[in-house]
Amino acid sequence: MALPTVFRRRAGSALRYTVLTSGAVVMLAPLIWMVFAGFKTLPEILTVPPTILPNGWAFDNFISVLRDTPFVRYFFNSVLVAAITVGSVLITSSMAGYAFAKFDFPGKNILFVLVLATLMIPFQVRVIPLYVLASDLDLLDSYVGLVLPGLVDAFGIFLMRQFMQSIPSDLIDAARVDGASEPRIFLKIVLPLAKPALSALAIFTLVASWESFLWPLLVVSSPDKFTLPLGLAQFSGRFITRVDLQMAASTLTVLPLLIVFLFMQRRFIEGMATSGMK
Amino acid sequence: MSAGAPSKTRAFRPAKLRKGNSVKRRQAKWAYVFLSPAILLFLVTVIYPMLRSLQYSFFKWPLGNAKKTFIGFDNYQKLLFQDDLFHTSVKNTLYFTILTVIPTIAIALGLALLLNSKQLRGRGVFRTIYFIPVVTSLVAVSYVWRWLLEPTFGLVNTALGWIGIDGPGWLADPGWAMEGVIGMTIWRDVGYYMVIFLAGLQTIPKEIHEAASIDGANAWQRFRRVTFPLLNPSIVLAAIIGVIYGLQLFTQVYVMTGTPSKLPGGPLNSTTSVVLFIVQQAFRPLEMGYSSAAAILLFLLIMVVTLVQLKVVQRKFEY
C-alpha cells in the first residue's frame, strides 16, 4: 500500500519542479536576452534563427551608450529624486500616521477618511493641473518640479497609522509622565518601534520613484535633468533601430535597482508584500 | 482597524485624568503639528489639482492660451457620445485590464501554491527569480519586449516556431498588438502577486489543512474549501490593485508602440489607452479642458469599478 503513495508523491514533486523550472526560464529569458544582446553586434542580433550567446564579450555597445549619453548623470538624477521622495514620504507619513494612531483631536475622522479617499485618485487625473501649477510656479524643468507630486503618499500614511496602532499607548504615556517632550517621544520611542513599517514603506517608495515615467516625461525637458527611465526612452528614440545600443542602455538602466534587490531580497519582498498597493 | 482599543486603556491614565481639558487641548495641538506637513502637501499636490481638474473640464482651454471659455458639459458630451477615439481607448483599456488581471492572478496563485511548501528545495531561489521582473525598469523591459515580439527574428516567434506555431505580427498587427502589451505586463507583474499570495498562504494555520485531510478531503477539496476562502482577502486585494493599475495603462504602450515619427497607440489605435488619450489631448491639440474631462471620467471609472469589485468579489466568496 505504501508504494503507490510514495510513487505519487515523487511524480507530483517532479511535476512541481518541471513547472517551476519552465516558469523560471520564461521569467529570466527576456532579461538574459537583453544582457546578451547588449554584447552582440547589430547583424548578430538580426540573424535568423537568433543566437543565444554572443560571439564575443565586447563592451563596445556599453561604451558608446556611456559616451554618447550622460547616463551617469541620469543615474544620479534618479538617485537624487528617489532620495528626496523617500525622505519626504517617510517623514510626512510617519508624523501623520502617528497623529492618526495615537492622538484624539477634533476632525480626526473626517481627515482620515479624506486621506483614504485620495488613495482612489490616480495620479493621471491630477497630472494636467499639476503641470499647469508647475508651469505657473516656474517649476517646469527643475528638480523641485520633478519631485513635487511624490512628496506625500496617502498609502504611506495609512500604512504607518495601521502599524503605529500596535505600539502600546502606555509606553508613550509613561514617557509623558517622565516629562519627555512630544517631538522627543516621537523621535526616541515611536520611530524606533516603527522601523519595520518604515523600511517597507521606504522600499516601496523607492521602487515607485525609480519607475516614475509619465511625470518626468511631461515636466522635464533638458537632458541634464533626465531621470534614468526618461534618459533611456530619449536615447532609444534617437537610435530607434539600433537594438544593440538599446539593449546595452536597458541593461544599464535595469542594473542598479536589481543589484540593490539582490542584496536585500528578503526586505524587498516583504516590503512589497506588506505595502501591496499603488 | 482597532480604533476602539485606546478607550480601554484611558482608565489607567491618572495623569491625564487629573489635568483634563488642558491636556486634551495640548494633545490636539501636537496632533495638528504632526499632521501639518502631510496635510499641506496634500492640499498642494492632490486636493488643489483634483478640484482644478474638475473646473477645467467645464472649459474650452487651449494650453498656453490665457482665455478659458465656459462651455458647461460640452466636453463630457463630446467624449461620451461623439469621440470615437475616446471610446476606443476605453475599450482598449478595459480589454487590457481584464486580460492582464485574471491571468496574472491565476498564474500567481498557482505559483504561490506550488512554492508554499517548506520541504521544497530551492524555494527561495524560485521566489527570487519570479520576483526579479518586478524590480526591473518598466521602460527598459518595454524596449526589451518590443524586440522580443519582433515578428521575424524576435525570441517569442522563434520559440513559437519550435513548437510549430507560426507567430503573429504582434506589435505590427492591430489584431495582436494589445496582446503583446498584455503578455509583457503579465510577465512583469506575476511575481508581485505571487508574493502577496505567499504572504497570505503563510497566515493559514497548518492545523486546518491537517484536520481537513483527516476528514478525508482530497487536495482539490482542500484548496476549494479551505485555502481559497481563507486566501480571499489577498485575492480581493490583488484584484483591486490589479484593476486600478490596469486602468492606468500608459508606459508600456508609450514605449512599445511609439517611434519618433509615429505616435504611440498604434497600429490603427489598437493600443491607445485612456491615459495615453488624456496626455495626447492635453499636449497635442493642446486642449486642457477636454483632456481634464477625460481624466475625470477615468477617475469615475476607476472608482465605480473598484466599488463594484469590493461588493461583488466579497459577496461571491463569503464563507
XYZ file of C-alpha atoms in Angstrom:
597
model
C 0.000 0.000 0.000
C 2.850 2.367 0.814
C 4.496 2.146 -2.577
C 1.879 3.898 -4.734
C 1.717 6.832 -2.290
C 5.474 7.298 -2.376
C 5.411 6.984 -6.130
C 2.632 9.500 -6.464
C 4.417 11.925 -4.209
C 7.622 11.562 -6.242
C 5.756 12.122 -9.508
C 3.989 15.103 -8.007
C 7.236 16.619 -6.849
C 8.866 16.030 -10.241
C 5.933 17.736 -11.923
C 6.165 20.610 -9.474
C 9.848 21.129 -10.267
C 9.224 20.889 -14.006
C 6.530 23.550 -13.886
C 8.523 25.836 -11.596
C 11.696 25.469 -13.671
C 9.995 26.149 -17.000
C 8.345 29.151 -15.400
C 11.697 30.371 -14.144
C 13.146 30.055 -17.664
C 10.295 32.162 -19.062
C 10.861 34.787 -16.355
C 14.594 35.037 -16.906
C 14.835 34.588 -20.692
C 13.883 38.178 -21.637
C 16.436 39.602 -19.203
C 19.188 37.212 -20.256
C 18.420 38.028 -23.877
C 18.687 41.726 -23.012
C 22.115 41.366 -21.400
C 23.462 39.141 -24.187
C 22.077 41.436 -26.898
C 23.990 44.264 -25.244
C 27.187 42.365 -26.069
C 26.216 41.466 -29.631
C 26.746 43.387 -32.835
C 23.695 44.531 -34.751
C 23.982 41.951 -37.575
C 24.431 39.228 -34.984
C 21.155 40.120 -33.260
C 19.274 40.217 -36.541
C 20.289 36.717 -37.687
C 17.533 34.151 -38.118
C 17.402 31.895 -36.174
C 18.702 34.033 -33.306
C 21.864 33.060 -31.475
C 21.756 32.812 -27.720
C 25.292 33.504 -26.534
C 27.092 36.441 -28.121
C 30.098 35.655 -30.366
C 32.330 37.753 -28.167
C 32.071 39.739 -24.976
C 32.782 43.170 -26.441
C 31.813 46.158 -24.347
C 31.516 48.429 -27.396
C 27.780 48.995 -27.056
C 28.037 49.873 -23.375
C 30.933 52.207 -24.075
C 29.036 54.021 -26.839
C 25.999 54.417 -24.585
C 28.120 55.927 -21.835
C 29.995 58.117 -24.304
C 27.007 59.366 -26.328
C 24.677 59.995 -23.418
C 25.112 61.330 -19.888
C 23.860 58.057 -18.422
C 25.765 58.565 -15.208
C 24.088 61.928 -14.854
C 20.671 60.289 -15.378
C 21.569 57.776 -12.716
C 22.442 60.460 -10.178
C 19.293 62.402 -11.050
C 17.267 59.266 -10.356
C 19.105 58.745 -7.074
C 18.527 62.350 -6.040
C 14.829 62.260 -6.894
C 14.400 58.909 -5.132
C 16.243 60.113 -2.021
C 14.145 63.265 -1.686
C 10.926 61.386 -2.411
C 11.639 58.555 0.038
C 12.769 61.003 2.721
C 9.730 63.192 2.374
C 7.266 60.289 2.254
C 8.817 58.695 5.350
C 8.708 61.942 7.328
C 5.200 63.019 6.344
C 3.734 59.509 6.603
C 5.217 58.688 9.996
C 4.230 62.035 11.508
C 0.686 61.958 10.156
C 0.323 58.234 10.865
C 1.364 58.857 14.468
C -1.197 61.644 14.846
C -3.966 59.416 13.481
C -2.927 56.405 15.545
C -2.241 57.924 18.951
C -3.961 61.300 19.311
C -7.509 62.472 19.812
C -8.373 65.721 18.119
C -11.366 67.377 16.502
C -11.788 66.479 12.843
C -9.742 63.293 13.138
C -12.233 61.023 11.408
C -13.038 63.402 8.602
C -9.361 63.985 7.869
C -8.626 60.277 7.883
C -11.478 59.499 5.508
C -10.177 62.283 3.269
C -6.728 60.680 3.236
C -8.223 57.305 2.345
C -10.344 58.855 -0.393
C -7.258 60.297 -2.074
C -5.958 56.740 -2.414
C -8.537 56.328 -5.149
C -7.481 59.405 -7.112
C -4.983 58.160 -9.661
C -2.065 60.390 -10.483
C -3.201 60.690 -14.099
C -6.317 62.556 -13.037
C -4.231 65.262 -11.388
C -1.474 65.374 -13.937
C -2.738 68.237 -16.108
C -3.468 70.703 -13.276
C -0.169 69.697 -11.682
C 1.543 70.527 -14.931
C -0.237 73.895 -15.060
C 0.660 74.502 -11.405
C 4.313 73.654 -12.013
C 4.256 75.962 -15.008
C 2.649 78.821 -13.015
C 5.185 78.447 -10.213
C 8.019 78.368 -12.747
C 8.954 74.846 -11.713
C 8.972 73.232 -15.156
C 12.302 71.620 -15.943
C 13.534 71.866 -12.339
C 14.317 69.320 -9.633
C 11.639 70.812 -7.381
C 9.074 70.322 -10.110
C 10.335 66.798 -10.689
C 9.835 65.668 -7.083
C 6.741 67.731 -6.249
C 3.906 65.216 -6.869
C 5.660 62.398 -4.993
C 6.376 64.186 -1.723
C 3.358 62.819 0.112
C 1.607 59.476 -0.176
C -1.815 58.614 1.219
C -0.934 54.966 1.311
C 2.144 55.659 3.423
C 0.029 57.484 6.000
C -2.409 54.602 6.086
C 0.386 52.050 6.478
C 2.096 53.963 9.289
C -1.175 54.516 11.133
C -2.016 50.816 10.975
C 1.398 49.893 12.268
C 1.615 52.535 14.984
C -1.705 51.484 16.466
C 0.086 48.368 17.657
C 2.562 50.440 19.716
C 1.378 50.364 23.359
C -0.046 53.717 24.444
C 1.211 53.109 27.975
C 4.762 53.430 26.705
C 4.025 56.873 25.298
C 2.115 57.947 28.418
C 4.919 56.783 30.667
C 7.339 58.959 28.720
C 4.960 61.908 29.058
C 4.763 61.406 32.804
C 8.559 61.389 32.859
C 8.438 64.793 31.227
C 9.589 63.921 27.714
C 8.526 66.412 25.075
C 6.224 65.303 22.252
C 8.880 65.552 19.494
C 11.254 63.600 21.726
C 8.689 60.856 22.283
C 8.107 60.648 18.548
C 11.787 60.520 17.668
C 13.080 58.328 20.510
C 10.198 55.935 21.170
C 7.726 55.805 18.301
C 10.057 55.919 15.297
C 12.429 53.177 16.502
C 9.452 50.907 17.158
C 8.054 51.625 13.704
C 11.209 50.545 11.894
C 9.715 47.515 10.082
C 6.920 49.613 8.602
C 9.329 52.412 7.729
C 11.623 50.026 5.907
C 8.729 48.519 3.939
C 7.474 51.968 3.001
C 10.978 53.101 2.030
C 11.451 50.182 -0.361
C 8.024 50.565 -1.840
C 8.502 54.300 -2.385
C 11.977 53.778 -3.805
C 10.684 51.362 -6.450
C 7.776 53.645 -7.358
C 10.043 56.683 -7.635
C 12.659 54.807 -9.657
C 9.931 53.724 -12.067
C 8.178 57.040 -12.401
C 7.896 57.945 -16.075
C 4.830 59.970 -17.027
C 5.549 62.966 -14.780
C 9.257 63.336 -15.650
C 8.286 62.951 -19.303
C 5.980 65.947 -19.061
C 7.815 68.223 -16.654
C 11.469 67.889 -17.651
C 12.848 68.978 -20.990
C 16.598 69.475 -20.635
C 18.723 66.299 -20.677
C 20.723 67.286 -17.593
C 17.551 66.802 -15.507
C 16.516 63.474 -17.063
C 15.980 60.503 -14.775
C 17.041 57.028 -15.929
C 13.736 55.884 -17.499
C 13.410 59.186 -19.319
C 17.027 59.128 -20.468
C 16.585 55.583 -21.723
C 13.412 56.475 -23.638
C 15.079 59.520 -25.164
C 18.187 57.556 -26.109
C 16.214 54.666 -27.571
C 14.034 57.051 -29.520
C 17.139 58.561 -31.070
C 18.533 55.132 -32.008
C 15.177 53.509 -32.666
C 16.544 50.770 -34.951
C 19.766 50.123 -33.012
C 18.636 47.213 -30.871
C 22.242 46.562 -29.799
C 22.598 50.030 -28.261
C 19.096 49.930 -26.829
C 19.747 46.665 -25.034
C 23.053 47.917 -23.638
C 21.277 51.038 -22.363
C 18.390 48.962 -20.995
C 20.836 46.710 -19.163
C 22.479 49.749 -17.580
C 19.053 51.052 -16.559
C 17.894 47.779 -15.010
C 21.127 47.029 -13.192
C 21.193 49.478 -10.231
C 17.857 48.510 -8.663
C 18.408 44.854 -9.494
C 21.690 44.884 -7.559
C 20.038 46.564 -4.570
C 17.286 43.963 -4.755
C 19.664 41.006 -4.900
C 21.461 42.285 -1.801
C 18.325 42.906 0.235
C 15.930 40.335 -1.223
C 14.074 39.454 1.925
C 13.405 43.069 2.863
C 12.354 43.880 -0.659
C 9.923 41.029 -0.982
C 8.454 41.523 2.475
C 8.279 45.266 1.963
C 6.470 44.959 -1.336
C 4.114 42.326 0.064
C 3.107 44.393 3.106
C 2.637 47.540 1.111
C 0.641 45.873 -1.606
C -0.932 48.967 -3.056
C -0.482 51.536 -5.790
C -8.722 48.847 12.291
C -8.719 48.569 16.073
C -9.889 52.113 16.661
C -11.778 51.092 19.794
C -8.703 49.918 21.658
C -7.369 53.191 23.136
C -10.555 53.931 25.121
C -9.948 50.875 27.253
C -6.505 51.994 28.362
C -7.658 55.502 29.130
C -8.932 54.427 32.563
C -5.357 53.672 33.566
C -4.018 57.121 32.860
C -4.257 59.003 36.133
C -2.009 61.823 34.992
C -4.237 62.607 32.097
C -7.475 62.426 34.072
C -6.291 64.910 36.638
C -5.342 67.524 34.150
C -8.409 67.034 31.949
C -9.175 69.600 29.306
C -5.884 71.443 29.070
C -4.091 68.182 28.346
C -6.632 67.380 25.688
C -6.081 70.728 24.063
C -2.325 70.299 24.235
C -2.673 66.881 22.631
C -4.817 68.221 19.805
C -2.269 70.965 19.208
C 0.505 68.400 18.840
C -1.632 66.211 16.604
C -2.086 69.116 14.196
C 1.634 69.825 14.320
C 2.379 66.224 13.340
C -0.257 66.317 10.625
C 0.637 69.660 9.108
C 3.408 68.652 6.636
C 1.291 65.881 5.136
C -1.871 67.969 5.006
C -0.066 70.908 3.444
C 1.461 68.756 0.725
C -1.876 67.032 0.163
C -3.558 70.352 -0.414
C -0.947 71.371 -2.984
C -0.418 68.096 -4.835
C -3.761 66.294 -4.521
C -6.766 68.362 -3.435
C -5.997 71.514 -5.403
C -5.154 69.689 -8.675
C -8.208 67.462 -8.302
C -10.538 70.448 -7.911
C -8.765 72.213 -10.750
C -9.238 69.162 -12.979
C -12.932 69.291 -12.253
C -13.011 73.003 -13.021
C -11.011 72.742 -16.275
C -13.318 70.020 -17.507
C -16.100 72.578 -17.951
C -13.971 74.920 -20.043
C -12.582 75.153 -23.508
C -8.977 75.969 -22.845
C -6.051 75.518 -25.204
C -2.726 75.281 -23.386
C -0.657 78.435 -23.435
C -3.773 80.467 -24.130
C -4.906 82.631 -21.235
C -8.527 82.619 -22.319
C -10.780 79.946 -20.859
C -14.304 79.726 -22.167
C -17.001 78.137 -20.026
C -18.851 75.530 -22.056
C -20.739 73.536 -19.413
C -20.936 69.820 -20.084
C -19.875 70.097 -23.732
C -16.566 68.323 -23.174
C -18.298 65.417 -21.448
C -20.970 65.236 -24.081
C -18.418 65.115 -26.847
C -16.361 62.469 -25.070
C -19.293 60.255 -24.213
C -21.276 60.491 -27.422
C -19.047 61.611 -30.266
C -15.356 60.917 -29.823
C -14.632 57.511 -31.362
C -11.007 57.622 -30.314
C -12.031 58.028 -26.665
C -14.436 55.110 -26.950
C -11.676 53.020 -28.494
C -9.305 53.998 -25.691
C -11.838 52.961 -23.032
C -12.467 49.650 -24.798
C -8.736 49.004 -25.167
C -8.091 49.839 -21.515
C -10.856 47.572 -20.236
C -9.711 44.772 -22.542
C -6.146 45.180 -21.308
C -7.249 45.248 -17.671
C -9.410 42.136 -17.838
C -6.881 40.152 -19.850
C -3.998 41.034 -17.549
C -5.633 40.872 -14.125
C -7.364 37.489 -14.436
C -4.440 35.515 -15.936
C -1.910 37.246 -13.681
C -3.865 36.368 -10.549
C -4.495 32.797 -11.731
C -0.832 32.180 -12.580
C 0.415 33.913 -9.438
C -1.942 31.848 -7.299
C -0.758 28.650 -8.970
C 2.878 29.582 -8.437
C 2.271 30.520 -4.815
C 0.585 27.178 -4.153
C 3.475 25.324 -5.801
C 6.023 27.289 -3.790
C 4.190 27.114 -0.480
C 5.873 24.049 0.840
C 8.613 24.099 3.435
C 10.181 20.891 2.058
C 10.536 22.319 -1.435
C 14.225 22.700 -2.194
C 15.246 25.876 -3.953
C 12.105 27.638 -2.764
C 13.934 30.895 -2.096
C 15.683 30.790 -5.458
C 12.412 30.336 -7.332
C 10.791 33.120 -5.342
C 13.660 35.463 -6.204
C 13.616 34.571 -9.900
C 9.880 35.125 -10.216
C 10.177 38.430 -8.386
C 13.065 39.843 -10.456
C 10.918 41.305 -13.286
C 9.033 43.380 -10.677
C 12.167 45.392 -9.866
C 13.248 45.874 -13.479
C 12.615 49.257 -15.027
C 9.306 49.212 -16.891
C 10.681 51.417 -19.648
C 13.709 49.149 -20.100
C 11.761 45.902 -20.262
C 9.233 47.514 -22.601
C 12.084 48.080 -25.045
C 13.251 44.511 -24.490
C 9.798 43.163 -25.278
C 9.466 45.394 -28.289
C 12.306 43.367 -29.783
C 11.284 40.012 -28.318
C 7.969 40.457 -30.114
C 9.594 41.391 -33.415
C 7.834 39.143 -35.951
C 10.815 37.650 -37.844
C 13.840 37.426 -35.556
C 12.159 38.015 -32.172
C 12.587 35.407 -29.480
C 8.852 34.908 -28.942
C 8.040 33.911 -32.517
C 11.220 31.856 -32.712
C 10.159 29.921 -29.628
C 6.646 29.513 -31.040
C 8.265 28.203 -34.224
C 9.973 25.436 -32.252
C 6.584 24.024 -31.333
C 5.232 24.517 -34.839
C 3.265 27.720 -34.348
C 3.534 30.488 -36.901
C 3.552 33.517 -34.616
C 1.551 36.671 -35.432
C 2.976 40.121 -36.219
C 2.404 41.237 -32.611
C 3.022 44.976 -32.262
C 2.838 45.442 -36.028
C -0.596 43.817 -36.256
C -3.683 45.704 -34.987
C -5.230 42.381 -34.029
C -2.282 41.319 -31.873
C -0.604 44.488 -30.629
C -2.563 44.721 -27.376
C -1.959 41.015 -26.761
C 1.757 41.751 -26.949
C 1.421 44.508 -24.353
C -0.692 42.187 -22.201
C 1.833 39.347 -22.389
C 4.652 41.636 -21.341
C 2.630 43.033 -18.427
C 1.694 39.574 -17.134
C 5.345 38.571 -17.272
C 6.371 41.616 -15.286
C 3.663 41.579 -12.608
C 3.129 37.911 -11.846
C 5.899 37.754 -9.235
C 4.422 40.666 -7.313
C 1.039 38.986 -6.920
C 2.735 35.685 -6.148
C 4.454 37.331 -3.192
C 1.149 38.754 -1.940
C -0.399 35.283 -2.144
C 2.571 33.622 -0.474
C 2.213 36.056 2.422
C -1.489 35.215 2.559
C -0.852 31.467 2.479
C 1.542 31.755 5.377
C -1.237 33.077 7.605
C -3.301 29.909 7.101
C -2.607 27.578 10.052
C -1.319 24.142 9.093
C -3.728 22.501 11.551
C -6.722 23.431 9.396
C -5.244 21.554 6.458
C -4.380 18.588 8.637
C -7.881 18.496 10.053
C -9.352 18.599 6.547
C -7.047 15.744 5.469
C -8.114 13.635 8.424
C -11.727 14.288 7.483
C -10.907 12.784 4.084
C -10.719 15.921 1.935
C -8.573 15.473 -1.181
C -6.159 18.092 -2.478
C -8.708 19.840 -4.688
C -11.325 19.899 -1.935
C -8.765 21.300 0.493
C -7.938 24.053 -1.990
C -11.558 24.800 -2.828
C -12.951 24.660 0.722
C -10.016 25.724 2.904
C -7.218 27.547 1.095
C -9.273 29.567 -1.349
C -11.764 31.022 1.156
C -9.014 31.795 3.658
C -6.953 33.441 0.939
C -9.934 35.529 -0.145
C -8.666 38.793 1.411
C -5.385 38.527 -0.512
C -7.204 37.748 -3.750
C -9.586 40.671 -3.302
C -6.626 42.943 -2.585
C -4.753 41.668 -5.648
C -7.772 42.092 -7.911
C -8.387 45.637 -6.729
C -4.752 46.691 -7.060
C -4.563 44.990 -10.441
C -7.620 46.758 -11.815
C -6.607 50.190 -10.522
C -3.171 49.615 -12.010
C -4.534 48.240 -15.276
C -6.873 51.158 -15.891
C -3.857 53.484 -15.652
C -2.055 51.779 -18.547
C 0.425 54.165 -20.139
C 4.162 53.467 -20.023
C 4.151 50.101 -21.816
C 2.049 51.422 -24.678
C 4.066 54.617 -24.936
C 7.348 52.738 -25.196
C 6.302 49.627 -27.102
C 4.213 51.212 -29.844
C 5.708 54.655 -30.447
C 8.582 55.816 -32.614
C 9.880 59.346 -33.150
C 7.920 59.521 -36.392
C 4.834 57.647 -35.220
C 2.616 58.457 -32.252
C 2.194 55.663 -29.705
C -1.135 53.855 -29.514
C -0.944 52.176 -32.902
C -1.228 50.331 -35.109
C -4.612 51.844 -36.020
C -5.201 52.975 -32.420
C -5.384 49.358 -31.327
C -3.329 50.091 -28.194
C -4.450 53.642 -27.339
C -5.244 53.670 -23.612
C -7.290 56.239 -21.708
C -4.216 57.782 -20.076
C -2.458 57.991 -23.424
C -5.570 59.699 -24.781
C -5.559 62.174 -21.872
C -1.910 63.044 -22.369
C -2.212 63.334 -26.129
C -5.289 65.517 -25.943
C -3.644 67.853 -23.450
C -0.346 68.240 -25.231
C -1.017 67.645 -28.929
C -4.129 69.598 -29.915
C -3.391 71.469 -26.674
C -6.864 71.107 -25.258
C -6.505 71.100 -21.479
C -10.224 71.312 -20.752
C -11.166 68.404 -22.953
C -8.325 66.338 -21.581
C -9.372 67.151 -17.993
C -12.888 65.959 -18.697
C -11.444 62.647 -19.914
C -9.354 62.470 -16.729
C -12.438 62.985 -14.559
C -14.221 60.226 -16.483
C -11.248 57.928 -15.858
C -11.433 58.737 -12.155
C -15.156 57.896 -12.095
C -14.481 54.671 -13.994
C -11.808 53.601 -11.521
C -13.979 54.483 -8.543
C -17.062 52.678 -9.838
C -15.130 49.573 -10.877
C -13.345 49.430 -7.518
C -16.552 49.812 -5.511
C -18.406 47.253 -7.629
C -15.499 44.856 -7.194
C -15.485 45.303 -3.431
C -19.182 44.448 -3.363
C -19.249 41.582 -5.867
C -15.994 39.864 -5.018
C -16.634 39.908 -1.302
C -20.156 38.622 -1.570
C -19.299 35.864 -4.004
C -16.693 34.198 -1.844
C -18.194 34.737 1.539
C -17.962 31.684 3.729
